[in-house]
C-alpha cells in the first residue's frame, strides 16, 4: 500500500458517537444563548414582568441598549458612583402588588423595604427615599392612610427618611387602587467591595432564611385559589443584617435580595456575571412546610418564588461558617443556611443536586406562574 | 410530606439501580417508553437517568395533553376569547402554547381576557360571580382530567348556571399508545404505563399491549422511586420472558378504575369520530366532544369557530419527538430557533414536554454534571 | 398536567357532602370528592388530588407494601455490599 493512499484515508472524519453528537448540539445551544438578546414580541406581555428570561431580554435589548453607559452596564441592584470623593448608591423600584393588603404587610412595607434592601445589598448605608404614588380615582383615603402609616414605620425601622415624592391620580379602572415607586440613595463606605461578577470557584452560597414565603402568601391572599395556610410575607428591611455581616466577615463578595424570580434567578445572575457554575444542594435549601405544600399543590418550584426580606450571599469558602454564624445571630437570619458553592464548570449554569441523588439544571424561567407579586 | 418523601429516598434508589443493572444482559440494549408527560418531568427533574445503566434508554411518549393540541385549536380558543363579553379560563401550562398568531399571553396583550385557573371549579366560580360575562373553560387533558371537567358541567347544570361553557379538547390515551405501537420507526421493549390516567380507566385497557404486541407494561407512580421500581419490574418481566400488565402504583390505582368518573365522562361527553393530534395526525375516536344534551355548555356550539387546520411550521419536528423517534436534542431546531422563550413547537412549551424537560433540566452532558457536583462541599 | 398530589381529609363540608377540606403539608383547600361517591372518604383518609378533585383514595396498606418492597431491596443491597466488603480473594 502506498503511503499517499494511507494519508488520504486518514483525512476522512470518523463517525461521531451519540454522546459526541449530543455534545455538539449542546455547544450550539451554549453559543446561541450567548448571542446578543433581541426582543421578538411586538407588545409587552406579562412574561416581561416576571423577572425571568423575558424580563432580562427586555432590559438588555431595550433599556440597556438605549441608555448604555458604564454605570448602568453592571445591571446590579443599585448604581454605584462617586461625587466629590463620596461613593453613593442609587436605586429605584416600582410596586404593583395585588392585593394591596396581605398577611405580613401591605404595598407600603414592600415599597420601603424593597428599595432599602437594594441599597443594603450593594454595601450602602440607606439614607433617603423618594415616594411616588399613582392612585386610582375612587381609592379609599383610609386605605391610603394605612399604607402611608406602614411606610412611616418601615422607614423608621430602616433608619431612612422619605424626603420627596409625587402624587398622580388616574381614572377609575387604571392603577388597580395604588401603584408606588420609590427611589433610594445611600452611602458606600468601602467602594468596589461587592459585586456578583467577583464570585470565584470555591466560594460558598448562603441564604438568610426560608424561601418563597412572600410569593406564596400573595398568591393565597388573592383568594382565587381557595387555599388557606398559616403564612405571611417575609417583607423586612435587611440593612441591619447586612451591616452586621459586612462588619464581621471580610470575605463577603456579593449579596442580592431575592425578590421577583426568587433565589433561582439570583443564582443564574451570579453564574452569568462571573462566568462560573453555581452548585446547590436541594436538601440544604430552607423551605417552610406550608410553602412546600402549596408549591407541590400548584406545581411550582419554591426556588422561583419571590421573597421580600431574604438575601443571597456569596462568600469566600473559608469564611462560610463565619458568615453563617454572623447571620444566625441576627433575628432576620435565624434560619440562614449554606445552600451551595461556586465551581468553575459548567460556566454560566446553575446545577441542583436533588434530594433524590440526581443532578439537574436550574434555568431561568421564561414566564412566571405568579404575576404581580411585588 | 407523607406518601411523597419516602418515595424520594436516595439509598433505596441506589439499591434499585444495582438490581436493574444486574438484570441487564451483556451486549443488549433496552428501550422503554414512558407515555405520561408527568413521568418525563419527574425523570428530568430528579436526574433519574443518572441511576440507569448506559444500556437502558428512556423514550419519551406523547402523553402530554398540552403538547398534542394542534395550532388550529389554539387559534379557535383565541377566536372565542375575542368575542364580546368572553372571559376565557385555562390551566397555566396552556397559556404559552403558540397558535398561528401567538399564544394566550400575546392575545391578552392585544386585549382578550384569558385567565389562569387551577381547577375547572374555579372557572365555574368566576362564572357564578360574573353573570354578565360569558365564561369559557379551555378543557384539556387525558382521562385524568376529563372527569373533573364533566363533574363541573354537571354542577353547572344542577345550579342552572347560564353563562358557563367548555371548549372540549380532552383526548384519550389508548389511541395514542396504539399509534406508537403501530409506528414502523420504533422498537420498544416495554412501557412505563400512565399513572393518573389509570386511576380513571384502570389497568385493563393496557392488556392488549401485553397480549397482542407482547410488550410488558408497568403502571407507574410519579415519584422517582416509583419509576425506578417500575423499570426494575419491566426488566424482571423481560428476563423471565413474560409480557404482562403490572400495577406498581397500586396505592393509588385501582385495577378496575373509577366507575363514577367514567360514568360522569359518558354522561356529559362522547367520542368524536376523529381528532387531529399535533405530530401524530388524525386519529379516530381519540377525543371527546360535549353531548347534545349539554349543548348549552358547549363552546363549539355557542361560538362559530373558524376550525382552520394550521400546518405545523416546516422546521418543527415535534411529531417525531412525541413518537419517541427523535430525542429532543436530535431535532434540528432544538436550542437554537426553538427554545423555551421562543418555542416553535409544543414539546418545548409545556413543562412536561420532552424538549422543555430536557432543555430546562437535563441539558448538560451527564459526565460533566457528575464531575461538577463532586466538588468538595464547602462548610456544613 | 398529570399533577396529582396526596392530601389528608380534614373535614367534610356541612350541607355539601361532595366537598371536603384537605390538608397538604399544612396548606388547606376545599376540594370536590364527588368522584369517590361510591366509597366516600372520611376525615383522616388520604386521597389523591388533581385540579381540585379527589381522584382516588390512597390505600395505606398498598403504600406500606410498596415501602416494604423498597426496604427489602435496600436491605438486600446493604447485605450484599457488606458481604462484598467482607469477602476477599487472597
Short mmCIF file of C-alpha atoms in Angstrom, two decimals, chain A residues 32-321:
data_model
loop_
_atom_site.label_atom_id
_atom_site.label_comp_id
_atom_site.label_asym_id
_atom_site.label_seq_id
_atom_site.Cartn_x
_atom_site.Cartn_y
_atom_site.Cartn_z
CA UNK A 32 -26.92 30.65 20.85
CA UNK A 33 -27.51 31.63 24.47
CA UNK A 34 -24.53 33.95 24.49
CA UNK A 35 -25.76 35.84 21.43
CA UNK A 36 -26.95 39.41 21.81
CA UNK A 37 -30.51 39.46 23.15
CA UNK A 38 -33.35 40.62 20.93
CA UNK A 39 -36.97 41.24 21.79
CA UNK A 40 -39.11 39.38 19.29
CA UNK A 41 -42.57 40.34 20.53
CA UNK A 42 -44.37 43.45 19.33
CA UNK A 43 -46.16 44.08 22.57
CA UNK A 44 -45.44 43.74 26.26
CA UNK A 45 -46.80 40.57 27.86
CA UNK A 46 -46.97 39.54 31.49
CA UNK A 47 -43.83 37.43 31.00
CA UNK A 48 -41.82 40.64 30.60
CA UNK A 49 -42.58 41.49 34.21
CA UNK A 50 -41.81 38.12 35.72
CA UNK A 51 -38.14 38.67 36.47
CA UNK A 52 -37.03 35.72 34.33
CA UNK A 53 -35.65 35.43 30.82
CA UNK A 54 -38.17 37.68 29.14
CA UNK A 55 -37.51 40.49 31.62
CA UNK A 56 -33.78 40.09 31.22
CA UNK A 57 -34.04 40.23 27.44
CA UNK A 58 -36.26 43.30 27.58
CA UNK A 59 -33.90 45.10 29.94
CA UNK A 60 -30.83 44.28 27.88
CA UNK A 61 -32.26 44.73 24.43
CA UNK A 62 -34.40 47.83 25.00
CA UNK A 63 -33.31 49.72 28.10
CA UNK A 64 -29.62 48.93 28.33
CA UNK A 65 -29.27 49.29 24.60
CA UNK A 66 -30.78 52.78 24.63
CA UNK A 67 -29.35 54.17 27.85
CA UNK A 68 -26.00 52.39 27.74
CA UNK A 69 -23.31 53.83 30.00
CA UNK A 70 -20.69 52.38 32.34
CA UNK A 71 -22.79 52.90 35.47
CA UNK A 72 -25.75 51.01 34.02
CA UNK A 73 -23.82 48.13 32.43
CA UNK A 74 -23.29 46.03 35.57
CA UNK A 75 -27.09 45.83 35.96
CA UNK A 76 -26.68 45.37 39.70
CA UNK A 77 -29.45 46.19 42.17
CA UNK A 78 -28.08 49.74 42.59
CA UNK A 79 -25.82 52.00 40.56
CA UNK A 80 -22.59 52.99 42.28
CA UNK A 81 -20.82 56.30 41.57
CA UNK A 82 -18.61 58.93 43.16
CA UNK A 83 -19.43 62.59 43.74
CA UNK A 84 -16.71 64.81 45.22
CA UNK A 85 -14.98 61.83 46.79
CA UNK A 86 -18.12 60.27 48.34
CA UNK A 87 -19.29 56.97 46.86
CA UNK A 88 -23.05 56.75 46.59
CA UNK A 89 -25.54 54.06 45.59
CA UNK A 90 -28.75 54.92 43.77
CA UNK A 91 -31.66 52.58 43.13
CA UNK A 92 -35.34 52.55 42.21
CA UNK A 93 -38.20 50.07 42.34
CA UNK A 94 -41.87 50.13 41.48
CA UNK A 95 -44.57 48.27 43.37
CA UNK A 96 -47.70 46.93 41.73
CA UNK A 97 -48.59 44.10 44.09
CA UNK A 98 -52.12 42.74 44.11
CA UNK A 99 -53.77 42.51 46.62
CA UNK A 100 -52.56 45.71 48.33
CA UNK A 101 -53.00 44.26 51.82
CA UNK A 102 -51.84 40.75 52.72
CA UNK A 103 -50.77 38.74 55.78
CA UNK A 104 -47.50 40.22 56.99
CA UNK A 105 -47.87 43.67 55.44
CA UNK A 106 -49.03 45.81 52.55
CA UNK A 107 -47.71 47.55 49.46
CA UNK A 108 -46.27 50.31 51.65
CA UNK A 109 -43.99 47.90 53.51
CA UNK A 110 -42.75 46.47 50.23
CA UNK A 111 -42.16 49.94 48.81
CA UNK A 112 -39.84 50.99 51.63
CA UNK A 113 -38.18 47.64 52.37
CA UNK A 114 -37.61 46.75 48.73
CA UNK A 115 -35.62 49.89 47.98
CA UNK A 116 -33.78 49.88 51.33
CA UNK A 117 -32.76 46.29 50.65
CA UNK A 118 -31.43 47.05 47.18
CA UNK A 119 -29.18 49.71 48.76
CA UNK A 120 -28.14 47.48 51.64
CA UNK A 121 -27.03 44.56 49.47
CA UNK A 122 -24.97 46.99 47.41
CA UNK A 123 -22.98 47.71 50.55
CA UNK A 124 -24.57 51.13 51.09
CA UNK A 125 -25.99 52.65 54.26
CA UNK A 126 -29.53 53.62 53.15
CA UNK A 127 -30.08 57.35 53.72
CA UNK A 128 -33.01 58.89 51.84
CA UNK A 129 -36.01 57.64 49.90
CA UNK A 130 -38.44 59.21 47.41
CA UNK A 131 -42.04 58.02 47.17
CA UNK A 132 -44.16 58.49 44.05
CA UNK A 133 -47.83 57.48 44.18
CA UNK A 134 -50.14 56.72 41.29
CA UNK A 135 -53.63 56.50 42.74
CA UNK A 136 -56.85 55.31 41.16
CA UNK A 137 -59.88 57.59 41.22
CA UNK A 138 -62.16 56.17 43.93
CA UNK A 139 -59.41 54.64 46.04
CA UNK A 140 -60.37 54.95 49.76
CA UNK A 141 -58.23 57.50 51.57
CA UNK A 142 -58.48 55.31 54.67
CA UNK A 143 -56.56 52.62 52.78
CA UNK A 144 -54.02 55.18 51.60
CA UNK A 145 -53.55 56.26 55.23
CA UNK A 146 -52.90 52.66 56.29
CA UNK A 147 -50.32 52.26 53.54
CA UNK A 148 -48.59 55.51 54.44
CA UNK A 149 -48.55 54.61 58.16
CA UNK A 150 -46.85 51.34 57.26
CA UNK A 151 -44.29 53.20 55.19
CA UNK A 152 -43.59 55.51 58.12
CA UNK A 153 -42.97 52.55 60.43
CA UNK A 154 -40.86 50.72 57.86
CA UNK A 155 -38.76 53.82 57.22
CA UNK A 156 -38.18 54.30 60.94
CA UNK A 157 -37.10 50.69 61.30
CA UNK A 158 -34.71 51.10 58.38
CA UNK A 159 -33.48 54.45 59.73
CA UNK A 160 -34.24 56.30 56.50
CA UNK A 161 -36.22 59.43 55.76
CA UNK A 162 -38.67 59.84 52.90
CA UNK A 163 -37.62 63.26 51.69
CA UNK A 164 -39.52 63.90 48.49
CA UNK A 165 -42.29 62.43 46.45
CA UNK A 166 -45.07 62.87 43.95
CA UNK A 167 -48.76 62.12 43.60
CA UNK A 168 -50.75 61.45 40.47
CA UNK A 169 -54.35 60.32 40.12
CA UNK A 170 -55.64 58.33 37.17
CA UNK A 171 -59.17 57.46 36.15
CA UNK A 172 -61.19 54.68 37.71
CA UNK A 173 -60.12 51.40 36.19
CA UNK A 174 -56.41 52.19 35.97
CA UNK A 175 -53.67 51.67 38.59
CA UNK A 176 -55.66 49.00 40.40
CA UNK A 177 -56.02 51.12 43.53
CA UNK A 178 -52.47 52.23 44.08
CA UNK A 179 -49.04 51.87 42.46
CA UNK A 180 -45.94 53.14 44.26
CA UNK A 181 -42.45 53.93 43.03
CA UNK A 182 -39.59 54.51 45.46
CA UNK A 183 -36.03 55.57 44.71
CA UNK A 184 -33.30 55.47 47.31
CA UNK A 185 -29.83 56.84 47.86
CA UNK A 186 -27.19 55.54 50.25
CA UNK A 187 -23.52 55.95 51.09
CA UNK A 188 -20.99 53.24 50.41
CA UNK A 189 -18.16 53.20 52.94
CA UNK A 190 -16.00 50.69 51.07
CA UNK A 191 -16.42 51.23 47.32
CA UNK A 192 -15.87 48.29 44.98
CA UNK A 193 -16.09 45.73 47.76
CA UNK A 194 -19.15 43.94 46.48
CA UNK A 195 -20.19 42.69 43.07
CA UNK A 196 -21.56 39.38 41.78
CA UNK A 197 -19.02 39.31 38.97
CA UNK A 198 -16.31 38.63 41.56
CA UNK A 199 -17.72 35.23 42.60
CA UNK A 200 -14.94 32.63 42.39
CA UNK A 201 -14.80 28.83 42.37
CA UNK A 202 -14.61 27.68 45.98
CA UNK A 203 -16.94 30.43 47.24
CA UNK A 204 -19.94 29.41 49.32
CA UNK A 205 -23.57 30.48 48.71
CA UNK A 206 -25.85 31.23 51.66
CA UNK A 207 -29.45 32.33 52.09
CA UNK A 208 -30.66 34.22 55.14
CA UNK A 209 -33.80 32.18 55.73
CA UNK A 210 -36.67 30.11 54.36
CA UNK A 211 -37.53 30.94 50.75
CA UNK A 212 -40.77 31.61 48.94
CA UNK A 213 -42.86 32.92 51.86
CA UNK A 214 -43.81 36.19 50.17
CA UNK A 215 -44.82 34.86 46.77
CA UNK A 216 -46.96 32.07 48.15
CA UNK A 217 -48.59 34.40 50.69
CA UNK A 218 -49.56 36.82 47.91
CA UNK A 219 -50.90 34.08 45.71
CA UNK A 220 -53.05 32.71 48.51
CA UNK A 221 -54.15 36.21 49.53
CA UNK A 222 -55.61 36.75 46.06
CA UNK A 223 -58.32 34.36 47.15
CA UNK A 224 -58.72 32.81 43.72
CA UNK A 225 -57.21 29.52 44.71
CA UNK A 226 -59.26 28.83 47.83
CA UNK A 227 -56.18 27.72 49.69
CA UNK A 228 -55.64 28.50 53.37
CA UNK A 229 -52.27 28.38 55.03
CA UNK A 230 -50.63 29.86 58.05
CA UNK A 231 -48.16 32.00 56.13
CA UNK A 232 -47.11 35.61 55.98
CA UNK A 233 -44.95 37.69 53.74
CA UNK A 234 -41.33 37.90 54.81
CA UNK A 235 -41.10 41.61 53.94
CA UNK A 236 -38.44 43.26 56.11
CA UNK A 237 -35.53 45.64 55.69
CA UNK A 238 -32.30 43.70 55.85
CA UNK A 239 -29.92 46.61 56.33
CA UNK A 240 -29.14 45.62 59.94
CA UNK A 241 -28.42 42.03 58.95
CA UNK A 242 -26.26 43.18 56.04
CA UNK A 243 -24.30 45.73 58.09
CA UNK A 244 -23.54 43.09 60.72
CA UNK A 245 -22.42 40.59 58.10
CA UNK A 246 -20.19 43.06 56.28
CA UNK A 247 -18.59 44.21 59.53
CA UNK A 248 -17.88 40.71 60.80
CA UNK A 249 -16.98 38.76 57.66
CA UNK A 250 -14.39 40.36 55.35
CA UNK A 251 -14.69 37.60 52.76
CA UNK A 252 -18.24 38.50 51.63
CA UNK A 253 -18.03 39.03 47.89
CA UNK A 254 -21.60 39.85 46.94
CA UNK A 255 -25.18 39.93 48.12
CA UNK A 256 -28.55 40.23 46.45
CA UNK A 257 -32.06 40.33 47.79
CA UNK A 258 -34.17 37.61 46.30
CA UNK A 259 -37.36 39.21 45.01
CA UNK A 260 -39.25 38.55 41.78
CA UNK A 261 -37.99 35.37 40.19
CA UNK A 262 -36.79 34.01 43.51
CA UNK A 263 -33.44 32.56 44.57
CA UNK A 264 -33.07 30.70 41.26
CA UNK A 265 -32.93 33.99 39.37
CA UNK A 266 -30.18 35.37 41.63
CA UNK A 267 -28.13 32.19 41.26
CA UNK A 268 -28.39 32.45 37.49
CA UNK A 269 -27.36 36.11 37.61
CA UNK A 270 -24.27 35.15 39.62
CA UNK A 271 -23.38 32.30 37.27
CA UNK A 272 -23.74 34.55 34.25
CA UNK A 273 -21.98 37.64 35.64
CA UNK A 274 -18.97 35.76 36.99
CA UNK A 275 -18.97 33.07 34.28
CA UNK A 276 -18.93 30.33 36.90
CA UNK A 277 -21.09 27.37 37.85
CA UNK A 278 -23.31 27.51 40.91
CA UNK A 279 -24.00 24.14 42.51
CA UNK A 280 -26.80 23.93 45.06
CA UNK A 281 -27.81 21.04 47.32
CA UNK A 282 -31.58 20.75 47.44
CA UNK A 283 -31.58 19.25 50.94
CA UNK A 284 -29.87 22.37 52.33
CA UNK A 285 -32.32 24.92 50.95
CA UNK A 286 -34.67 26.04 53.76
CA UNK A 287 -38.34 25.96 52.77
CA UNK A 288 -41.29 26.15 55.19
CA UNK A 289 -43.56 23.12 55.17
CA UNK A 290 -46.56 25.20 54.09
CA UNK A 291 -44.64 26.81 51.22
CA UNK A 292 -43.60 23.36 50.09
CA UNK A 293 -47.16 22.06 50.34
CA UNK A 294 -48.66 24.96 48.39
CA UNK A 295 -45.90 24.73 45.77
CA UNK A 296 -46.45 20.98 45.28
CA UNK A 297 -50.21 21.56 45.03
CA UNK A 298 -49.72 24.13 42.28
CA UNK A 299 -46.74 22.55 40.55
CA UNK A 300 -44.39 25.47 41.27
CA UNK A 301 -40.77 25.24 42.38
CA UNK A 302 -40.09 27.32 45.55
CA UNK A 303 -36.69 28.28 44.09
CA UNK A 304 -38.52 30.60 41.68
CA UNK A 305 -40.94 32.10 44.18
CA UNK A 306 -40.42 35.71 45.31
CA UNK A 307 -39.15 36.68 48.75
CA UNK A 308 -39.08 40.23 50.12
CA UNK A 309 -36.73 40.02 53.09
CA UNK A 310 -34.19 37.39 52.21
CA UNK A 311 -30.67 37.79 50.93
CA UNK A 312 -28.40 35.52 48.95
CA UNK A 313 -24.75 35.87 49.96
CA UNK A 314 -21.59 34.86 48.10
CA UNK A 315 -18.64 34.49 50.48
CA UNK A 316 -15.10 33.16 50.38
CA UNK A 317 -15.41 29.44 51.06
CA UNK A 318 -13.02 29.59 54.02
CA UNK A 319 -15.33 32.02 55.81
CA UNK A 320 -18.63 30.25 55.09
CA UNK A 321 -19.11 29.15 58.69
#
